[in-house]
Amino acid sequence: MNIIRKMRAPFHADWCKNCTNPMEVEKKQLYMLPVLVSHYTPREDAKYFTDNLIKIEKKSDIPTGYYGCGIIKYRCTECNYERVKLSVFLPVRGIEKLEDVNFYEKGELDEFLKR
Amino acid sequence: MEEKIKKINIIYLLGYIFIPIIVCAACFGLGIAFFPKGTMAVILFMVPTALSFIWWTFGGSILYKQKYKKFEKVLDESGFKRNHTFYGRGKTVFIDTENGKIGLVFFWNPTKTYIVPASKVEKAWVDDGKGGVGFMEGSSRVSFLFVVDDIKIRVDTFTSNQRFRMDSDYILTGISKADLMVKMIEEAKKKSK
């Protein structure tokens, strides 16, 4: 059973990769990425996001033709393992067109999330 | 009186299509009449044919590209702030949201460029090209349209020879671009005197 959970864990962003338990959401925040439609190229560099993301309260604050970015910080209650999921999307008439998903496990975005 | 917008220059369009055909026909005639054999015959048959295809494939695009590149310089020199530029298929739209102006270049009328006050835009909207019902529902073209001087200008943000679902990435990107352009036109309209 444990082996099956281990195999399934990589496909679940909110599962701990060590103990395969569902992690709790520690922080969730919405941002706007000031890049125009079709001008975004997938990036993994956390600094790019910390330099460019603008904190917003709701999805409707994203102007037409610009990208949004959702950051979720997960923490395992068992082993304290932390993982941050960053997803870039293009909001179009209520639909989120997913552009890019990055995971950060070394605390690259911790300081940024505290701002 | 201000010049009315012309999307197509009929003389250019006819010349674009028929001048290479006329030149080819003349060369073929010349070949048949005077040089039925030899190197000259090959030149008279091959060269105009090749040049015609090169013209139809690249000529118009090169001319059009040169025109809008030159127009960009003219706009910059005249103080037109190019806040948004959309290079559509056969149409380029420049929007100055600060001064409320719109610049236009058309593929089929490369001899003319237009700068119109955005206040002349009667309406602007997005056409997502949605058609079909049920599982066949989809689109193969998304565009934004605006009316200036009773002339409807359609600029495609996405085209395909296939039909895509309305929630496909291509369609959503096309809609987003079109929505953005319509918003920019409306913004320019507010600033226009």
Tab-separated table of C-alpha atoms in Angstrom:
chain	number	residue	atom	x	y	z
A	1	MET	CA	0.000	0.000	0.000
A	2	ASN	CA	2.829	2.290	0.964
A	3	ILE	CA	4.649	1.616	-2.290
A	4	ILE	CA	1.561	2.548	-4.279
A	5	ARG	CA	1.218	5.795	-2.326
A	6	LYS	CA	4.924	6.516	-2.966
A	7	MET	CA	4.327	5.994	-6.685
A	8	ARG	CA	1.284	8.262	-6.628
A	9	ALA	CA	2.927	11.009	-4.561
A	10	PRO	CA	4.786	12.732	-7.452
A	11	PHE	CA	1.430	13.329	-9.147
A	12	HIS	CA	-0.031	15.100	-6.117
A	13	ALA	CA	1.387	18.542	-5.460
A	14	ASP	CA	-0.097	18.559	-1.973
A	15	TRP	CA	1.332	15.203	-0.841
A	16	CYS	CA	4.531	15.051	1.157
A	17	LYS	CA	7.286	13.422	-0.872
A	18	ASN	CA	8.803	11.842	2.271
A	19	CYS	CA	5.843	10.410	4.161
A	20	THR	CA	3.209	10.698	1.348
A	21	ASN	CA	0.675	12.314	3.693
A	22	PRO	CA	-1.526	15.132	2.424
A	23	MET	CA	0.129	18.419	3.416
A	24	GLU	CA	-1.641	21.406	4.867
A	25	VAL	CA	-1.840	24.752	3.082
A	26	GLU	CA	0.248	27.202	5.085
A	27	LYS	CA	-0.129	30.188	2.792
A	28	LYS	CA	-2.030	30.958	-0.380
A	29	GLN	CA	-1.639	34.212	-2.277
A	30	LEU	CA	-2.656	35.619	-5.637
A	31	TYR	CA	-0.351	37.829	-7.707
A	32	MET	CA	-0.344	39.579	-11.024
A	33	LEU	CA	2.511	39.095	-13.465
A	34	PRO	CA	2.855	42.303	-15.508
A	35	VAL	CA	3.529	40.517	-18.786
A	36	LEU	CA	1.247	40.857	-21.800
A	37	VAL	CA	-0.549	37.889	-23.356
A	38	SER	CA	1.753	35.612	-25.383
A	39	HIS	CA	4.868	37.419	-24.091
A	40	TYR	CA	5.423	34.989	-21.210
A	41	THR	CA	8.068	32.312	-21.595
A	42	PRO	CA	8.250	29.520	-19.000
A	43	ARG	CA	10.825	30.202	-16.292
A	44	GLU	CA	12.052	28.377	-13.234
A	45	ASP	CA	14.169	31.141	-11.736
A	46	ALA	CA	12.471	32.185	-8.466
A	47	LYS	CA	14.154	35.601	-8.600
A	48	TYR	CA	12.273	36.475	-11.774
A	49	PHE	CA	9.007	35.994	-9.925
A	50	THR	CA	10.076	37.750	-6.717
A	51	ASP	CA	11.201	40.751	-8.790
A	52	ASN	CA	8.096	40.990	-10.935
A	53	LEU	CA	5.029	39.703	-9.110
A	54	ILE	CA	2.523	42.217	-7.769
A	55	LYS	CA	0.319	41.180	-4.876
A	56	ILE	CA	-3.430	41.383	-5.534
A	57	GLU	CA	-6.532	40.454	-3.576
A	58	LYS	CA	-8.797	38.954	-6.221
A	59	LYS	CA	-8.615	37.621	-9.761
A	60	SER	CA	-10.638	40.531	-11.140
A	61	ASP	CA	-7.726	42.843	-10.212
A	62	ILE	CA	-5.721	41.326	-13.086
A	63	PRO	CA	-6.096	43.614	-16.124
A	64	THR	CA	-7.278	42.109	-19.413
A	65	GLY	CA	-4.456	40.467	-21.338
A	66	TYR	CA	-2.110	40.073	-18.367
A	67	TYR	CA	-1.043	36.951	-16.513
A	68	GLY	CA	-1.962	35.925	-12.999
A	69	CYS	CA	0.097	33.850	-10.628
A	70	GLY	CA	-1.036	31.736	-7.700
A	71	ILE	CA	1.391	30.684	-4.983
A	72	ILE	CA	0.515	27.965	-2.479
A	73	LYS	CA	2.871	26.989	0.324
A	74	TYR	CA	2.348	23.452	1.631
A	75	ARG	CA	3.739	22.038	4.860
A	76	CYS	CA	3.722	18.458	6.080
A	77	THR	CA	2.453	18.204	9.646
A	78	GLU	CA	4.354	14.939	10.153
A	79	CYS	CA	7.886	15.728	8.960
A	80	ASN	CA	7.784	19.540	8.448
A	81	TYR	CA	8.691	19.156	4.766
A	82	GLU	CA	7.745	22.300	2.822
A	83	ARG	CA	6.957	22.826	-0.823
A	84	VAL	CA	5.805	25.923	-2.701
A	85	LYS	CA	3.713	25.573	-5.832
A	86	LEU	CA	3.758	28.513	-8.236
A	87	SER	CA	1.349	28.462	-11.148
A	88	VAL	CA	1.210	31.054	-13.906
A	89	PHE	CA	-2.107	31.389	-15.707
A	90	LEU	CA	-3.865	33.633	-18.173
A	91	PRO	CA	-7.347	34.613	-17.034
A	92	VAL	CA	-9.708	34.708	-20.012
A	93	ARG	CA	-13.389	35.381	-19.411
A	94	GLY	CA	-13.518	33.424	-16.170
A	95	ILE	CA	-11.345	30.551	-17.444
A	96	GLU	CA	-7.781	30.089	-16.226
A	97	LYS	CA	-5.462	29.069	-19.037
A	98	LEU	CA	-2.570	27.385	-17.252
A	99	GLU	CA	0.815	28.419	-18.636
A	100	ASP	CA	3.424	27.121	-16.240
A	101	VAL	CA	3.767	25.311	-12.906
A	102	ASN	CA	6.935	25.407	-10.800
A	103	PHE	CA	7.781	23.828	-7.465
A	104	TYR	CA	10.260	25.261	-4.990
A	105	GLU	CA	11.505	23.142	-2.100
A	106	LYS	CA	14.530	25.073	-0.839
A	107	GLY	CA	12.700	28.053	0.582
A	108	GLU	CA	13.424	30.293	-2.428
A	109	LEU	CA	10.107	32.097	-2.037
A	110	ASP	CA	9.812	32.123	1.776
A	111	GLU	CA	10.998	35.711	2.245
A	112	PHE	CA	8.858	36.889	-0.652
A	113	LEU	CA	5.751	35.248	0.789
A	114	LYS	CA	6.260	37.049	4.101
A	115	ARG	CA	6.058	40.474	2.394
B	1	MET	CA	-11.641	66.983	-45.883
B	2	GLU	CA	-9.949	63.969	-44.333
B	3	GLU	CA	-9.173	61.007	-46.529
B	4	LYS	CA	-11.399	57.986	-46.055
B	5	ILE	CA	-9.798	54.718	-45.060
B	6	LYS	CA	-9.262	52.314	-47.937
B	7	LYS	CA	-8.489	48.740	-46.938
B	8	ILE	CA	-7.849	47.607	-50.506
B	9	ASN	CA	-6.184	49.467	-53.333
B	10	ILE	CA	-7.834	47.820	-56.345
B	11	ILE	CA	-5.060	48.840	-58.768
B	12	TYR	CA	-2.415	47.314	-56.488
B	13	LEU	CA	-4.490	44.158	-55.970
B	14	LEU	CA	-5.043	43.636	-59.705
B	15	GLY	CA	-1.416	44.493	-60.481
B	16	TYR	CA	-0.218	42.102	-57.776
B	17	ILE	CA	-2.141	39.232	-59.370
B	18	PHE	CA	-2.117	40.027	-63.082
B	19	ILE	CA	1.179	41.817	-63.851
B	20	PRO	CA	3.268	38.628	-63.327
B	21	ILE	CA	0.724	36.695	-65.446
B	22	ILE	CA	0.952	39.296	-68.251
B	23	VAL	CA	4.770	39.313	-68.081
B	24	CYS	CA	4.829	35.498	-68.187
B	25	ALA	CA	2.397	35.404	-71.131
B	26	ALA	CA	4.473	37.992	-73.035
B	27	CYS	CA	7.689	36.053	-72.411
B	28	PHE	CA	6.052	32.749	-73.398
B	29	GLY	CA	4.719	34.379	-76.598
B	30	LEU	CA	8.131	35.807	-77.373
B	31	GLY	CA	9.703	32.403	-76.758
B	32	ILE	CA	7.235	30.552	-78.962
B	33	ALA	CA	7.469	33.148	-81.771
B	34	PHE	CA	11.192	33.824	-81.885
B	35	PHE	CA	13.122	31.378	-79.711
B	36	PRO	CA	11.464	27.965	-79.857
B	37	LYS	CA	14.738	26.213	-78.929
B	38	GLY	CA	17.957	26.851	-77.058
B	39	THR	CA	19.096	28.809	-73.999
B	40	MET	CA	16.948	31.858	-74.734
B	41	ALA	CA	13.822	29.694	-74.798
B	42	VAL	CA	14.691	28.247	-71.382
B	43	ILE	CA	15.312	31.750	-69.978
B	44	LEU	CA	12.064	33.105	-71.408
B	45	PHE	CA	10.030	30.214	-69.992
B	46	MET	CA	11.731	29.646	-66.649
B	47	VAL	CA	12.797	33.070	-65.379
B	48	PRO	CA	9.414	34.875	-65.496
B	49	THR	CA	7.678	31.811	-64.020
B	50	ALA	CA	10.145	31.630	-61.123
B	51	LEU	CA	10.045	35.391	-60.556
B	52	SER	CA	6.224	35.356	-60.524
B	53	PHE	CA	6.138	32.681	-57.850
B	54	ILE	CA	8.762	34.521	-55.820
B	55	TRP	CA	6.693	37.717	-56.095
B	56	TRP	CA	3.426	36.022	-55.080
B	57	THR	CA	5.113	34.198	-52.196
B	58	PHE	CA	7.403	36.867	-50.757
B	59	GLY	CA	6.984	40.136	-52.710
B	60	GLY	CA	3.804	41.399	-51.075
B	61	SER	CA	4.938	40.438	-47.569
B	62	ILE	CA	8.302	42.184	-47.997
B	63	LEU	CA	6.617	45.328	-49.333
B	64	TYR	CA	4.079	45.309	-46.495
B	65	LYS	CA	6.743	44.732	-43.842
B	66	GLN	CA	8.849	47.584	-45.202
B	67	LYS	CA	5.798	49.825	-45.170
B	68	TYR	CA	4.874	49.256	-41.538
B	69	LYS	CA	8.492	49.457	-40.391
B	70	LYS	CA	8.775	52.841	-42.135
B	71	PHE	CA	5.422	53.878	-40.670
B	72	GLU	CA	6.665	53.002	-37.165
B	73	LYS	CA	9.534	55.479	-37.622
B	74	VAL	CA	7.146	58.138	-38.941
B	75	LEU	CA	4.859	57.597	-35.940
B	76	ASP	CA	7.747	57.868	-33.482
B	77	GLU	CA	8.976	61.066	-35.099
B	78	SER	CA	5.498	62.608	-35.060
B	79	GLY	CA	5.107	62.037	-31.307
B	80	PHE	CA	2.692	59.112	-31.654
B	81	LYS	CA	3.197	56.909	-28.597
B	82	ARG	CA	3.012	53.286	-29.699
B	83	ASN	CA	1.487	51.894	-26.492
B	84	HIS	CA	0.128	48.850	-28.265
B	85	THR	CA	0.880	47.421	-31.676
B	86	PHE	CA	-0.883	44.454	-33.165
B	87	TYR	CA	0.640	42.832	-36.223
B	88	GLY	CA	-2.372	41.032	-37.620
B	89	ARG	CA	-2.644	39.019	-40.789
B	90	GLY	CA	-2.654	41.708	-43.471
B	91	LYS	CA	-3.337	44.566	-41.043
B	92	THR	CA	-1.210	46.350	-38.494
B	93	VAL	CA	-2.854	48.428	-35.799
B	94	PHE	CA	-0.951	50.940	-33.669
B	95	ILE	CA	-2.688	52.430	-30.656
B	96	ASP	CA	-1.660	55.569	-28.814
B	97	THR	CA	-3.738	55.443	-25.638
B	98	GLU	CA	-2.223	58.674	-24.310
B	99	ASN	CA	-3.155	60.899	-27.240
B	100	GLY	CA	-6.154	58.855	-28.392
B	101	LYS	CA	-4.948	57.966	-31.876
B	102	ILE	CA	-4.931	54.840	-34.005
B	103	GLY	CA	-2.470	54.083	-36.801
B	104	LEU	CA	-3.336	51.624	-39.566
B	105	VAL	CA	-1.470	49.845	-42.367
B	106	PHE	CA	-3.118	47.381	-44.753
B	107	PHE	CA	-1.462	44.627	-46.782
B	108	TRP	CA	-3.647	45.318	-49.809
B	109	ASN	CA	-3.054	49.057	-49.665
B	110	PRO	CA	0.652	49.476	-48.967
B	111	THR	CA	0.814	52.881	-50.639
B	112	LYS	CA	-1.201	54.478	-47.822
B	113	THR	CA	-0.954	54.671	-44.051
B	114	TYR	CA	-3.591	56.146	-41.794
B	115	ILE	CA	-3.633	57.912	-38.448
B	116	VAL	CA	-7.159	58.406	-37.181
B	117	PRO	CA	-8.403	59.935	-33.935
B	118	ALA	CA	-9.842	57.151	-31.785
B	119	SER	CA	-13.013	59.227	-31.353
B	120	LYS	CA	-13.864	58.231	-34.941
B	121	VAL	CA	-14.194	54.597	-33.864
B	122	GLU	CA	-17.926	53.990	-33.707
B	123	LYS	CA	-17.673	50.667	-31.954
B	124	ALA	CA	-15.167	47.930	-31.214
B	125	TRP	CA	-15.888	44.340	-30.311
B	126	VAL	CA	-14.529	40.796	-30.232
B	127	ASP	CA	-15.727	38.009	-32.504
B	128	ASP	CA	-14.760	34.640	-31.053
B	129	GLY	CA	-16.023	32.843	-34.156
B	130	LYS	CA	-18.008	30.367	-32.056
B	131	GLY	CA	-20.003	27.937	-34.142
B	132	GLY	CA	-21.521	24.471	-34.005
B	133	VAL	CA	-23.449	22.787	-31.232
B	134	GLY	CA	-22.673	20.180	-28.602
B	135	PHE	CA	-19.362	18.406	-29.041
B	136	MET	CA	-18.910	20.175	-32.391
B	137	GLU	CA	-18.914	23.611	-30.765
B	138	GLY	CA	-15.717	25.494	-31.494
B	139	SER	CA	-13.987	28.139	-33.537
B	140	SER	CA	-11.317	28.493	-36.180
B	141	ARG	CA	-11.003	32.257	-36.029
B	142	VAL	CA	-10.873	34.866	-33.300
B	143	SER	CA	-10.672	38.531	-34.167
B	144	PHE	CA	-11.330	42.031	-32.952
B	145	LEU	CA	-13.316	44.425	-35.075
B	146	PHE	CA	-13.863	48.141	-35.098
B	147	VAL	CA	-15.788	50.533	-37.291
B	148	VAL	CA	-14.198	53.758	-38.535
B	149	ASP	CA	-15.989	55.994	-41.079
B	150	ASP	CA	-18.562	53.205	-41.590
B	151	ILE	CA	-15.744	50.864	-42.619
B	152	LYS	CA	-15.488	47.656	-40.650
B	153	ILE	CA	-11.908	46.614	-39.927
B	154	ARG	CA	-11.397	43.029	-38.807
B	155	VAL	CA	-8.039	41.999	-37.368
B	156	ASP	CA	-7.519	38.310	-36.688
B	157	THR	CA	-5.807	37.308	-33.462
B	158	PHE	CA	-6.071	33.605	-34.271
B	159	THR	CA	-6.844	31.684	-37.456
B	160	SER	CA	-6.625	28.031	-38.348
B	161	ASN	CA	-7.837	25.593	-40.972
B	162	GLN	CA	-9.049	23.394	-38.113
B	163	ARG	CA	-11.788	23.958	-35.583
B	164	PHE	CA	-10.732	24.137	-31.957
B	165	ARG	CA	-12.792	23.798	-28.793
B	166	MET	CA	-13.690	27.113	-27.171
B	167	ASP	CA	-11.590	26.252	-24.108
B	168	SER	CA	-8.488	25.332	-26.140
B	169	ASP	CA	-5.274	27.240	-25.494
B	170	TYR	CA	-5.229	28.734	-28.996
B	171	ILE	CA	-8.751	30.111	-28.761
B	172	LEU	CA	-8.283	31.440	-25.224
B	173	THR	CA	-5.034	33.201	-26.187
B	174	GLY	CA	-6.755	34.670	-29.257
B	175	ILE	CA	-9.693	35.900	-27.162
B	176	SER	CA	-7.345	37.405	-24.586
B	177	LYS	CA	-5.416	39.301	-27.279
B	178	ALA	CA	-8.651	40.508	-28.884
B	179	ASP	CA	-10.110	41.565	-25.521
B	180	LEU	CA	-6.913	43.488	-24.779
B	181	MET	CA	-7.006	45.303	-28.125
B	182	VAL	CA	-10.671	46.252	-27.732
B	183	LYS	CA	-9.910	47.564	-24.239
B	184	MET	CA	-7.022	49.613	-25.641
B	185	ILE	CA	-9.214	51.047	-28.413
B	186	GLU	CA	-11.858	52.006	-25.834
B	187	GLU	CA	-9.153	53.576	-23.660
B	188	ALA	CA	-7.782	55.552	-26.615
B	189	LYS	CA	-11.325	56.639	-27.471
B	190	LYS	CA	-11.751	58.146	-24.007
B	191	LYS	CA	-8.548	60.174	-24.432
B	192	SER	CA	-9.336	61.246	-27.993
B	193	LYS	CA	-10.402	64.844	-28.625
